[in-house]
mmCIF file of C-alpha atoms and ligand atoms in Angstrom:
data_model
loop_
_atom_site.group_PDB
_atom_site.id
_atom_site.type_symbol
_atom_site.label_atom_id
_atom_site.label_comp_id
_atom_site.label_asym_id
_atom_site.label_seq_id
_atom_site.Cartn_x
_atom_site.Cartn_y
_atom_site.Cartn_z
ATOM 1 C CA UNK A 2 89.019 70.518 -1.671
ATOM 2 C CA UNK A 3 88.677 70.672 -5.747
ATOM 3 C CA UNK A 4 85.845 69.371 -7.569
ATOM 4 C CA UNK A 5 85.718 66.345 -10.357
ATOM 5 C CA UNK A 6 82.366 65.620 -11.952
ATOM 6 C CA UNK A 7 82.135 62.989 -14.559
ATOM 7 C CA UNK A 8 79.571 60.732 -15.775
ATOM 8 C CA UNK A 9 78.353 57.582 -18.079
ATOM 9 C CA UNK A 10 75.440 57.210 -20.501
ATOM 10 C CA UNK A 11 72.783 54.815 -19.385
ATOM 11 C CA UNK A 12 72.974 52.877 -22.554
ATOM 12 C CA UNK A 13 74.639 49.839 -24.024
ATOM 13 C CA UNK A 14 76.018 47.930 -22.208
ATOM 14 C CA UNK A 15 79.328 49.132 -19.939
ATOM 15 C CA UNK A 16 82.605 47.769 -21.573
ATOM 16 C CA UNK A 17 86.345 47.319 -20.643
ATOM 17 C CA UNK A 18 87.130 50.514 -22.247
ATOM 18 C CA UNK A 19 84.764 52.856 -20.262
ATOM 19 C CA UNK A 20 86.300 51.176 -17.111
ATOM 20 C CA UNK A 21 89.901 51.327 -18.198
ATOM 21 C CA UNK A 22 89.382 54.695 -19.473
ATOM 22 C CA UNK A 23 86.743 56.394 -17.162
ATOM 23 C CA UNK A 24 85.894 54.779 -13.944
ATOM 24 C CA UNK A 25 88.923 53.096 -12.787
ATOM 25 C CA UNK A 26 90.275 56.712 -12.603
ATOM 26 C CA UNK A 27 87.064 57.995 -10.602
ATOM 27 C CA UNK A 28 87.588 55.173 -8.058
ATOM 28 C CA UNK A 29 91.339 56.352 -7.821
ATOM 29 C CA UNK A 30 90.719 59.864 -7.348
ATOM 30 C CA UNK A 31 87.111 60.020 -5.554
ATOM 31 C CA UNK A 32 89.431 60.843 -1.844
ATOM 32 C CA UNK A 33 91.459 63.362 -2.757
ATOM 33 C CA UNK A 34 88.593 65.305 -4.571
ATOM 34 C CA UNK A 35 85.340 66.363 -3.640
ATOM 35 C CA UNK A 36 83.145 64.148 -6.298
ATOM 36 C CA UNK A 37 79.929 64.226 -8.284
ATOM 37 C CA UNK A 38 79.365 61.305 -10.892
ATOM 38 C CA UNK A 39 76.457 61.106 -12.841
ATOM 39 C CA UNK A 40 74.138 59.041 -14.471
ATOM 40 C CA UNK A 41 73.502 61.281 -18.045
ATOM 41 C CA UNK A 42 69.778 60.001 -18.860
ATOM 42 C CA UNK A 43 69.472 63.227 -20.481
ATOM 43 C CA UNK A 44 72.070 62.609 -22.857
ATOM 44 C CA UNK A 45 70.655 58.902 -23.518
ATOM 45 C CA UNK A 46 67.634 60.116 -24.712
ATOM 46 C CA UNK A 47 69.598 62.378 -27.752
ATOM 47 C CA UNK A 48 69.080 59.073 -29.715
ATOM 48 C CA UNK A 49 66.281 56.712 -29.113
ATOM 49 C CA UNK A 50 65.639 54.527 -26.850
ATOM 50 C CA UNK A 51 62.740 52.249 -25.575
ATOM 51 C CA UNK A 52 60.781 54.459 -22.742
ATOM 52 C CA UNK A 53 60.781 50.892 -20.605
ATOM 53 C CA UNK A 54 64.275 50.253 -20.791
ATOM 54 C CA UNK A 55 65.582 54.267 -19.894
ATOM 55 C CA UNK A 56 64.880 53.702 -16.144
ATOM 56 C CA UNK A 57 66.095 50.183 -15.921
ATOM 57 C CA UNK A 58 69.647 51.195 -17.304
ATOM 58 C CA UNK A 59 69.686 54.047 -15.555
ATOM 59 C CA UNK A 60 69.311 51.923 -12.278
ATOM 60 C CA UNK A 61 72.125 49.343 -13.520
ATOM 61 C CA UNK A 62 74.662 52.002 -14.551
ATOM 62 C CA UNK A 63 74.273 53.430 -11.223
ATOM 63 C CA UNK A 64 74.870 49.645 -9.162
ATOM 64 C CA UNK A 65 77.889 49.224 -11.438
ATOM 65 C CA UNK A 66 79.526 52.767 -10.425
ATOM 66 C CA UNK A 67 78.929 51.152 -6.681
ATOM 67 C CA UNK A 68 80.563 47.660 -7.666
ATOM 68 C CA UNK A 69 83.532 49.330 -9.372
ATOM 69 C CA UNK A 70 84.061 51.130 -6.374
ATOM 70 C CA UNK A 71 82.492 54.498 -6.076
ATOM 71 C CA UNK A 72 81.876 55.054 -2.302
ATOM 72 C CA UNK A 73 78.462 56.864 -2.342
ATOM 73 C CA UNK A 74 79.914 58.091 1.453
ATOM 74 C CA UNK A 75 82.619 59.812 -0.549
ATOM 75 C CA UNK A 76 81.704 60.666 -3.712
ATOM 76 C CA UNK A 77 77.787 62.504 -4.765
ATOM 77 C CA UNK A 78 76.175 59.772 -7.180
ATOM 78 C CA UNK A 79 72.979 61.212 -8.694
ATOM 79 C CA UNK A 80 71.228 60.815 -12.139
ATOM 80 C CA UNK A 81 71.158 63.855 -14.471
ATOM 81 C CA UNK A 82 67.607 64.553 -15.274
ATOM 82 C CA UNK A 83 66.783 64.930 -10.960
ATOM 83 C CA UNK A 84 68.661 67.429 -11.219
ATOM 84 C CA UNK A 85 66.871 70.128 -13.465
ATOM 85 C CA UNK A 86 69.377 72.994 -13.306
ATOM 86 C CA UNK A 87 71.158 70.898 -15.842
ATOM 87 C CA UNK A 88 68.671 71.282 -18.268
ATOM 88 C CA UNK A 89 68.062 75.570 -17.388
ATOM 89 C CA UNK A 90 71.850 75.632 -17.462
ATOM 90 C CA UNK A 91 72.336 74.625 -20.919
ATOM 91 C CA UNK A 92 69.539 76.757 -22.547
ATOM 92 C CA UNK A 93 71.156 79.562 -20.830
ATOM 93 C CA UNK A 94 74.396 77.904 -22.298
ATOM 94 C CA UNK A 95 72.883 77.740 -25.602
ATOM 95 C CA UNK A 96 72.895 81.827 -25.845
ATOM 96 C CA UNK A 97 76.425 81.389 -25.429
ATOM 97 C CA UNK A 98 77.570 78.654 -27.439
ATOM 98 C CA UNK A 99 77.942 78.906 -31.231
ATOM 99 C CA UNK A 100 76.725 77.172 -34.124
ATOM 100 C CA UNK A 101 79.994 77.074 -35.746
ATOM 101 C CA UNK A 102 81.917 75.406 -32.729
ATOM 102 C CA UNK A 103 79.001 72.797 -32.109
ATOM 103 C CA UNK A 104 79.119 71.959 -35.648
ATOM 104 C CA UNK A 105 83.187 71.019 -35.395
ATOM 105 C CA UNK A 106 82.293 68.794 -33.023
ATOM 106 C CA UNK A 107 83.781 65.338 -34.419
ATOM 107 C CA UNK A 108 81.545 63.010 -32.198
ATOM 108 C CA UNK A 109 78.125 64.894 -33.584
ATOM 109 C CA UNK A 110 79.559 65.400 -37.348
ATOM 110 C CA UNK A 111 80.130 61.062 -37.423
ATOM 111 C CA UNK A 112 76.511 60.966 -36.355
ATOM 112 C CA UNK A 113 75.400 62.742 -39.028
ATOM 113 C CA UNK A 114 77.504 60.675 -41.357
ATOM 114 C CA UNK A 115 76.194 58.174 -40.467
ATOM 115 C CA UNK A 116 72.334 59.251 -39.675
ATOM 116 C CA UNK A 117 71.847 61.913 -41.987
ATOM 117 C CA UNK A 118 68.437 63.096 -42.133
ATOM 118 C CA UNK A 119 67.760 61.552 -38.673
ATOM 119 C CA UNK A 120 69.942 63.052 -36.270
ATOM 120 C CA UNK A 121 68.089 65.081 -33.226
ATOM 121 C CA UNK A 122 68.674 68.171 -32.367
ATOM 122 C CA UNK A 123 69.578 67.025 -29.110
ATOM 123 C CA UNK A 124 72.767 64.976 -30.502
ATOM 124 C CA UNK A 125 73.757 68.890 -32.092
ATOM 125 C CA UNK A 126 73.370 70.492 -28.130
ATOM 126 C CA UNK A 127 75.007 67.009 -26.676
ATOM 127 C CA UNK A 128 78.382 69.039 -25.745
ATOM 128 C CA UNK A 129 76.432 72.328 -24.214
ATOM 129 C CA UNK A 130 74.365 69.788 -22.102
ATOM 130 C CA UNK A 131 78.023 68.423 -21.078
ATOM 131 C CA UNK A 132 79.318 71.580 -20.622
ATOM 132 C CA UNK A 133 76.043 72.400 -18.475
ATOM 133 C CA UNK A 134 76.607 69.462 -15.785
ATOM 134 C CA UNK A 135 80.424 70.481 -15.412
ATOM 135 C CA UNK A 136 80.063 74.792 -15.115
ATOM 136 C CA UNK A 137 77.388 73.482 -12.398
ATOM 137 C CA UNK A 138 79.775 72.031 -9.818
ATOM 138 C CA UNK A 139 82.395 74.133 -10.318
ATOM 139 C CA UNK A 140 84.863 71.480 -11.100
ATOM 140 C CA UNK A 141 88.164 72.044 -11.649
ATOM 141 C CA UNK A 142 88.811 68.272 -12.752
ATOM 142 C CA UNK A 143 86.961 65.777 -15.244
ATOM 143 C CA UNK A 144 88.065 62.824 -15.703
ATOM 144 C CA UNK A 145 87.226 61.186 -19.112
ATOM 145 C CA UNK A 146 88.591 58.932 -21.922
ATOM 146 C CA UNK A 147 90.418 60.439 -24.953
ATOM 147 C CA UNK A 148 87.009 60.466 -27.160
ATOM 148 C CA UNK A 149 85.902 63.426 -24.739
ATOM 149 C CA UNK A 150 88.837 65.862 -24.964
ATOM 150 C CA UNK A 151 87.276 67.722 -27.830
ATOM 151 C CA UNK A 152 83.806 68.793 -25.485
ATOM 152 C CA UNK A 153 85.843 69.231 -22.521
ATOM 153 C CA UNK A 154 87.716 71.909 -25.045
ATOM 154 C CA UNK A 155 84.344 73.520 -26.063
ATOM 155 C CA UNK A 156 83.156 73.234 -22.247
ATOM 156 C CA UNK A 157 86.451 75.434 -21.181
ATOM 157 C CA UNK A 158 85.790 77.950 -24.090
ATOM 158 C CA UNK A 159 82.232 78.320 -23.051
ATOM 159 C CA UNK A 160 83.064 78.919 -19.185
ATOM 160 C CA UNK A 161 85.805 81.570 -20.397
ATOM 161 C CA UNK A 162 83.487 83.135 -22.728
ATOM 162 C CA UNK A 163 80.614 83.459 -20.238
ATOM 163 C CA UNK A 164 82.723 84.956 -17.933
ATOM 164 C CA UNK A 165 83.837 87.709 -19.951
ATOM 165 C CA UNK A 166 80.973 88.897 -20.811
ATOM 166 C CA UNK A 167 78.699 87.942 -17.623
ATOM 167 C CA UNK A 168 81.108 87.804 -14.549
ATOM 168 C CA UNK A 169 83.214 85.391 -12.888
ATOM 169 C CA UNK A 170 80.386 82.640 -12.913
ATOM 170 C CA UNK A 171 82.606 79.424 -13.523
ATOM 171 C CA UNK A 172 85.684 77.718 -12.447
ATOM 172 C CA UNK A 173 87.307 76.832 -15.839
ATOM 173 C CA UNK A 174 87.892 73.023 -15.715
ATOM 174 C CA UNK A 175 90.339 70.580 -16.916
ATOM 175 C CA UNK A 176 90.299 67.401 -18.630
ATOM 176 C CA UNK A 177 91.648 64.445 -16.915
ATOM 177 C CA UNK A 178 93.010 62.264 -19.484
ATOM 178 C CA UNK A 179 94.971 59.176 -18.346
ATOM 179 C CA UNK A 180 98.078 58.712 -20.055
ATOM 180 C CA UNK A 181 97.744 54.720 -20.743
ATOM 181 C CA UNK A 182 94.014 53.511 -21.273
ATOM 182 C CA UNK A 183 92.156 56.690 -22.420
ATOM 183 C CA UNK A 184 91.251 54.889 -26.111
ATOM 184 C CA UNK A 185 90.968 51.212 -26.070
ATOM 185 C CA UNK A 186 90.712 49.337 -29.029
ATOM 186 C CA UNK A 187 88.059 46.999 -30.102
ATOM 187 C CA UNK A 188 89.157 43.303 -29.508
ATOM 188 C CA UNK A 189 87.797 42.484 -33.696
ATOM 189 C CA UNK A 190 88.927 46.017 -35.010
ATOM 190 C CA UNK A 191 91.844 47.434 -33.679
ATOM 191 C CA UNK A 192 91.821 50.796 -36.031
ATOM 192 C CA UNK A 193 88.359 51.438 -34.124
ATOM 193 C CA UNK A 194 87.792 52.197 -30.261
ATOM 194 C CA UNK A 195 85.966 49.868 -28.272
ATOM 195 C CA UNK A 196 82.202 51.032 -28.365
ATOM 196 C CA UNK A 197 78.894 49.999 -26.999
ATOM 197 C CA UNK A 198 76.655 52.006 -29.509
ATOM 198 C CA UNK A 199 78.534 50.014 -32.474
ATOM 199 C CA UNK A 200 76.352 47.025 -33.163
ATOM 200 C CA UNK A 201 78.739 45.392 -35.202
ATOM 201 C CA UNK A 202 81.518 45.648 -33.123
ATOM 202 C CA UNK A 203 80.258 43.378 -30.240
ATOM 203 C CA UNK A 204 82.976 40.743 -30.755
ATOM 204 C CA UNK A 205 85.913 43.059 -30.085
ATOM 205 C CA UNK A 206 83.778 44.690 -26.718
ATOM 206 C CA UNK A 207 84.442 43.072 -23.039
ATOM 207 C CA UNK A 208 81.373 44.075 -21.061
ATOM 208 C CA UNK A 209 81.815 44.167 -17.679
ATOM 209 C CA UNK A 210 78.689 41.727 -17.151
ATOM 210 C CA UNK A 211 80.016 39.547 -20.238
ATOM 211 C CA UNK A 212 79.977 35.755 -18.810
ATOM 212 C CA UNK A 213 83.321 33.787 -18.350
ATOM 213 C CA UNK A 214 83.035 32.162 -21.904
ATOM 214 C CA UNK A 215 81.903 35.077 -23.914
ATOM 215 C CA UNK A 216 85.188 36.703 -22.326
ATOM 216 C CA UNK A 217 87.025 33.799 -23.356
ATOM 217 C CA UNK A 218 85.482 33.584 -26.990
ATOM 218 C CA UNK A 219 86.053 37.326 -27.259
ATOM 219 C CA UNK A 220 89.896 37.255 -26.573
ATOM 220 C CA UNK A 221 90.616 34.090 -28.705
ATOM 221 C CA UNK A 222 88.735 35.846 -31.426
ATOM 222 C CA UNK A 223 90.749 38.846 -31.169
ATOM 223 C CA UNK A 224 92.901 40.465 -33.730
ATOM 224 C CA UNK A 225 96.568 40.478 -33.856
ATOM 225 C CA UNK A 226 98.971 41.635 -35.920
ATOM 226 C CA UNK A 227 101.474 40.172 -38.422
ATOM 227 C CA UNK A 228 104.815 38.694 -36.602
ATOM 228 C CA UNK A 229 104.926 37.031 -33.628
ATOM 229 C CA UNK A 230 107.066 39.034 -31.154
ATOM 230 C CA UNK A 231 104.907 40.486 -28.052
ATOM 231 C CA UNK A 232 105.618 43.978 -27.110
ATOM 232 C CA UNK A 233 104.966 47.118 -26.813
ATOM 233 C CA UNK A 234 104.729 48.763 -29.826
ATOM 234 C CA UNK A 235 102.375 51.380 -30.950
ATOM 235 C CA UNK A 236 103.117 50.368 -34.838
ATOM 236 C CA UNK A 237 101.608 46.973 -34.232
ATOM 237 C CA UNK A 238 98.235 48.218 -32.591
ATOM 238 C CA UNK A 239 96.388 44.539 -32.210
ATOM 239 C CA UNK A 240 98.908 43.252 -29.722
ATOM 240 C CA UNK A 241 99.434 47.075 -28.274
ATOM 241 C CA UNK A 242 95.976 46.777 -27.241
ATOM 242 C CA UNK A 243 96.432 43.863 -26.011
ATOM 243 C CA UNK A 244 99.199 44.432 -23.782
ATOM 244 C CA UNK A 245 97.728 47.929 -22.445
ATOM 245 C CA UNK A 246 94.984 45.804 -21.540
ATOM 246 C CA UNK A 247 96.830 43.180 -19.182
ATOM 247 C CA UNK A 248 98.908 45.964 -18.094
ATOM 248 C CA UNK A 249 96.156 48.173 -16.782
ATOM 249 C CA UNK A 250 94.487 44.636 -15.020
ATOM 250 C CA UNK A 251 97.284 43.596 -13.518
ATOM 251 C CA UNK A 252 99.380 46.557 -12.682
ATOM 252 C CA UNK A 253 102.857 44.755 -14.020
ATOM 253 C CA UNK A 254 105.419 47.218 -15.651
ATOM 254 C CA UNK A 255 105.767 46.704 -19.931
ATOM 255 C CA UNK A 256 109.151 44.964 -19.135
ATOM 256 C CA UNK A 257 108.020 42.408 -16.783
ATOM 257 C CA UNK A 258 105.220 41.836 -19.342
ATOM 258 C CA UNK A 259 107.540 41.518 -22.040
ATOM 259 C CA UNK A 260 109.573 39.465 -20.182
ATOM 260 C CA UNK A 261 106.426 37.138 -18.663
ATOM 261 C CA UNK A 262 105.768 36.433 -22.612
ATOM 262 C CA UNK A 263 109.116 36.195 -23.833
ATOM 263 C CA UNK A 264 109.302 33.108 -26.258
ATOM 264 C CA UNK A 265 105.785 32.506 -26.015
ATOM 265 C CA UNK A 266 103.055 32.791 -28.627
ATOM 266 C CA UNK A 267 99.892 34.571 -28.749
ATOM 267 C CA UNK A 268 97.638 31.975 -27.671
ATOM 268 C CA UNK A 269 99.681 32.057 -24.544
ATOM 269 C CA UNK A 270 98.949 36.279 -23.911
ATOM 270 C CA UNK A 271 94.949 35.494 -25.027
ATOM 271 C CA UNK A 272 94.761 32.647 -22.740
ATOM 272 C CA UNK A 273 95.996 34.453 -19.537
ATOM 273 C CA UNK A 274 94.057 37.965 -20.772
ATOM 274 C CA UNK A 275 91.018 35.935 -20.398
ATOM 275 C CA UNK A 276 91.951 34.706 -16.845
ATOM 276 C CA UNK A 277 92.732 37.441 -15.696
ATOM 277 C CA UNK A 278 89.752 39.716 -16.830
ATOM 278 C CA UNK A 279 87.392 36.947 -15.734
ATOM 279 C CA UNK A 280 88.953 37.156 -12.385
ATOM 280 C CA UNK A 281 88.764 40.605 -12.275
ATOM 281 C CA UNK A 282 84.822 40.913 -13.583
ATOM 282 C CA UNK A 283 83.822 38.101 -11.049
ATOM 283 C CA UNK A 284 83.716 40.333 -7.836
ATOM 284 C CA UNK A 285 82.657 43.156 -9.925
ATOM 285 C CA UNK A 286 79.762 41.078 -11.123
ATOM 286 C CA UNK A 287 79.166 39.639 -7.713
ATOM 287 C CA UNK A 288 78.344 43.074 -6.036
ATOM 288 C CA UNK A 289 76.374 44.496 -8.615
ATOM 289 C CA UNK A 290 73.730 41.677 -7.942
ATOM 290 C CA UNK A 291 74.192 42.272 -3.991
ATOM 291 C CA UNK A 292 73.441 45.460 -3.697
ATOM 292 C CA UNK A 293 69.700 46.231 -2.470
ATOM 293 C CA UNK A 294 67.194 47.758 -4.469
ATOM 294 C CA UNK A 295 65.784 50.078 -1.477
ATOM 295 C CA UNK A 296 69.744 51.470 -0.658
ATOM 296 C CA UNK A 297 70.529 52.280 -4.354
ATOM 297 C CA UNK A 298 67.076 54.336 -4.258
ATOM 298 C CA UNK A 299 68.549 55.960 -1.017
ATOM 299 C CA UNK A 300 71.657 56.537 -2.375
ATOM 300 C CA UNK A 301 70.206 58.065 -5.716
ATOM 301 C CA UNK A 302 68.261 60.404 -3.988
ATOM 302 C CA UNK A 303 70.559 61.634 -1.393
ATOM 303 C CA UNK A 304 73.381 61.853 -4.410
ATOM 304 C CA UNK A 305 70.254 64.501 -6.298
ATOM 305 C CA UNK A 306 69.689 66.682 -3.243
ATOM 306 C CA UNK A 307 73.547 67.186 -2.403
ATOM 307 C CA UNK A 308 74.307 67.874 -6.397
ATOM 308 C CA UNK A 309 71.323 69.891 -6.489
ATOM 309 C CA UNK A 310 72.034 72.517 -3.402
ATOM 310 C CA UNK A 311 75.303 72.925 -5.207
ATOM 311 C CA UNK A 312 73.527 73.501 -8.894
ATOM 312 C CA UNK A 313 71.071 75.907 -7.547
ATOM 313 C CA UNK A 314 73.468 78.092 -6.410
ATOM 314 C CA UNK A 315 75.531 77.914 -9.527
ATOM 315 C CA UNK A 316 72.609 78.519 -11.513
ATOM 316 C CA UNK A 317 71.159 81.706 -9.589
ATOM 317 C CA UNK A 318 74.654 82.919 -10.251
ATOM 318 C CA UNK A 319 74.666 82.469 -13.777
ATOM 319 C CA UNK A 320 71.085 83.748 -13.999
ATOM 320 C CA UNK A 321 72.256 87.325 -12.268
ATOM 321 C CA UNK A 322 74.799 87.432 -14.613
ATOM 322 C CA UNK A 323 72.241 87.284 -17.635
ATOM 323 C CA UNK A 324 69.488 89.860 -16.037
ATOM 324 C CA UNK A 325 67.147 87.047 -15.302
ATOM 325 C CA UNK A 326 66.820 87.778 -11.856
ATOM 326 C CA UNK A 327 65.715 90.742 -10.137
ATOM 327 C CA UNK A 328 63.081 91.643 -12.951
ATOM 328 C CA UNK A 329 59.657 91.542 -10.118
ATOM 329 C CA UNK A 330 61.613 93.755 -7.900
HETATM 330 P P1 LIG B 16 80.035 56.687 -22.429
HETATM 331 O O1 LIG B 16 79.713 55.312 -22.044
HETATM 332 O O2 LIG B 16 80.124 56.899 -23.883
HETATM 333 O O3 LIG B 16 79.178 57.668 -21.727
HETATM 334 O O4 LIG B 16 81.525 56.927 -21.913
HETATM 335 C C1 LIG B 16 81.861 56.918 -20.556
HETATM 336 C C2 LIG B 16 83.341 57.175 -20.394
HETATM 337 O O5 LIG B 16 84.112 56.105 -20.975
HETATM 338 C C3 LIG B 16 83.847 58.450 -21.070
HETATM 339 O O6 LIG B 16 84.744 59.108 -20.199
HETATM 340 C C4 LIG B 16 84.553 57.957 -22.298
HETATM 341 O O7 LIG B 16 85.585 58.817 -22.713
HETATM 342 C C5 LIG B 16 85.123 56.627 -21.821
HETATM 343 N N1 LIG B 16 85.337 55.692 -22.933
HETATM 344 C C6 LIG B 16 84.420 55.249 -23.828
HETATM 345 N N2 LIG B 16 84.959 54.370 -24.705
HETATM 346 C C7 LIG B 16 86.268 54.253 -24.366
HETATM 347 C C8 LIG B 16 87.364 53.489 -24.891
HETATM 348 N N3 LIG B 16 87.221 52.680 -25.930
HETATM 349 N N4 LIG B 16 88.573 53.615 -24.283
HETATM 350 C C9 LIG B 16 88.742 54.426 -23.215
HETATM 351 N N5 LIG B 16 87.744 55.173 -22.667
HETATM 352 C C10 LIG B 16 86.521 55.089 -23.233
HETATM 353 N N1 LIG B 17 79.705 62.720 -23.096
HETATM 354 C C1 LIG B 17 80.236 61.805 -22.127
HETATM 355 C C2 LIG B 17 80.468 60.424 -22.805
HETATM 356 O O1 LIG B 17 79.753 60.027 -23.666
HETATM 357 C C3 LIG B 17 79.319 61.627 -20.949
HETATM 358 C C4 LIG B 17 79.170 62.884 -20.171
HETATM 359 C C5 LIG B 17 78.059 63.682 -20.119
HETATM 360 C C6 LIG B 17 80.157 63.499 -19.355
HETATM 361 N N2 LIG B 17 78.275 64.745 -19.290
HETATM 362 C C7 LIG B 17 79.553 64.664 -18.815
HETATM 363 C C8 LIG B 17 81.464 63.174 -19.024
HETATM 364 C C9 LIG B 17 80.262 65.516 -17.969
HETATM 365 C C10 LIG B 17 82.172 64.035 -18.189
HETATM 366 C C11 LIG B 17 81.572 65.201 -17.670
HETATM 367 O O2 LIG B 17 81.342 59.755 -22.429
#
């Protein structure tokens, strides 16, 4: 069976667009694969956080995996940092990688836009610590939202790389990038992607444990373009977004969408956006408060033994490879 791995940062707050983009397509695929999805604490921690909330968003990020719809009897759900080998495996990683690629990376050079001076060296290694937890399972599929196609790029020409010059050590994966949903908009901005880590942007976010009227407030607040017609239409991005949205929640086709709103006016699309994503975030909100404290610890630590066995032997590999073993003998 092939491999996915993916994962989530334990910070923020999840939103509409890490489901839409990310998880909904680890639910679909967690059968026909043989799965890993993490919990990244270790890439948290590249900016700061509070020490006393790390563990407690760690914890939630891993119930709403399981209320989504991960099947920890399918799939291997374990947090990153119980799992050393993905820490060895990027300084080894880190002999590989270059400065130059790193410092293409789009995601680290905004940071430093917008930080400056106070950027850590961990948000610089934040793709090599990516490309770390991937080479380790072997996986041949990772499935991810468009924002991540650039380090799943730098993760394949690390793997390729390393093998050349070490040995067949890693399967070379690809990105899984779904067609419709891999960049959703924000609700209040529609020329930026809906983000947790953007303060500002909390109007145009849906999180998935967002209340029925901050869901409500959020879509009547939203954007929308100029005219009044609503379809699909990539030149009018508000109402795009939109649309991709209800599509993805309900599963209709564009045309019976179109059709559905034919004649009517935007208030009419907000109004029954709002129903419907409150409908769909009340069972999703209902099992992330059921699920016991004691079996999420269970399943944590069963999900870090399985990744581990698997990591370990990835890592000894690698470490062959390199001349780091079989210097005592
Ligand atoms: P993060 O929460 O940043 O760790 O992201 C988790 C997953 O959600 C990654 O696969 C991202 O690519 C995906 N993602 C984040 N924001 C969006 C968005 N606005 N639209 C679609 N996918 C997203
Ligand atoms: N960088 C990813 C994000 O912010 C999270 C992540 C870390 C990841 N390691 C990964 C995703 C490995 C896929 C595979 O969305």
């Amino acid at each position: 069976m092939k491999r996915i791995f993916s994962g989530a940062q334990p910070t923020g707050n999840v939103h509409l667009g890490n489901y839409l983009g990310a998880l909904r397509n680890w639910v679909a695929l967690q059968r026909d694969y043989e799965s890993f999805f993490c919990i990244v604490n270790l890439h948290a921690i590249t900016a700061p956080q509070d020490p006393k909330m790390v563990a407690a968003k760690t914890r939630e990020l891993a119930r709403i995996y399981l209320a989504v719809g991960i099947d920890p009897n399918v799939s291997t759900v374990f947090v990153q940092s119980d799992v050393p080998a993905h820490a060895e495996l990027t300084w080894l990683l880190n002999c590989v990688a270059r400065v130059s690629e790193l410092e293409r990376m789009t995601q680290y050079k905004d940071k430093v836009r917008k930080h400056e001076e106070n950027v850590s060296v961990g948000v610089f290694d934040y793709p090599v610590l990516m490309a770390a937890d991937i080479l380790l399972y072997q996986t041949d599929l990772v499935p991810v939202g468009e924002d991540q196609k650039q380090h799943l790029e730098l993760t394949r020409d690390i793997a390729i790389r390393f093998n050349r010059d070490y040995g067949q050590t890693f399967v070379v994966p690809d990105p899984f990038i779904p067609k419709v949903g891999a960049r959703i908009m924000s609700l209040a901005d529609p020329a930026k992607k809906m983000s947790k880590s953007d303060e500002e942007s909390e109007a145009g976010c849906i999180m998935l444990l967002d209340n029925d009227e901050a869901v409500r407030r959020k879509f009547k607040r939203a954007v929308t373009d100029s005219g009044t017609e609503i379809k699909f239409d990539e030149s009018r991005p508000a109402i795009n977004n939109l649309l991709t949205i209800y599509h993805l929640l309900t599963n209709k086709t564009p045309a019976e969408i179109e059709e559905q709103f034919k004649g009517k006016g935007y208030a009419a699309l907000k109004q029954e956006l709002a129903d419907v994503c409150i409908e769909f975030l009340k069972p999703i909100q209902e099992r992330i408060r059921s699920i016991d404290d004691d079996k999420l610890s269970q399943i944590l630590e069963q999900g870090a033994e399985r990744a581990e066995a698997i990591a370990q032997l990835t890592l000894n590999h690698a470490k062959k490879g390199l001349g780091l073993i079989g210097a005592r003998s």
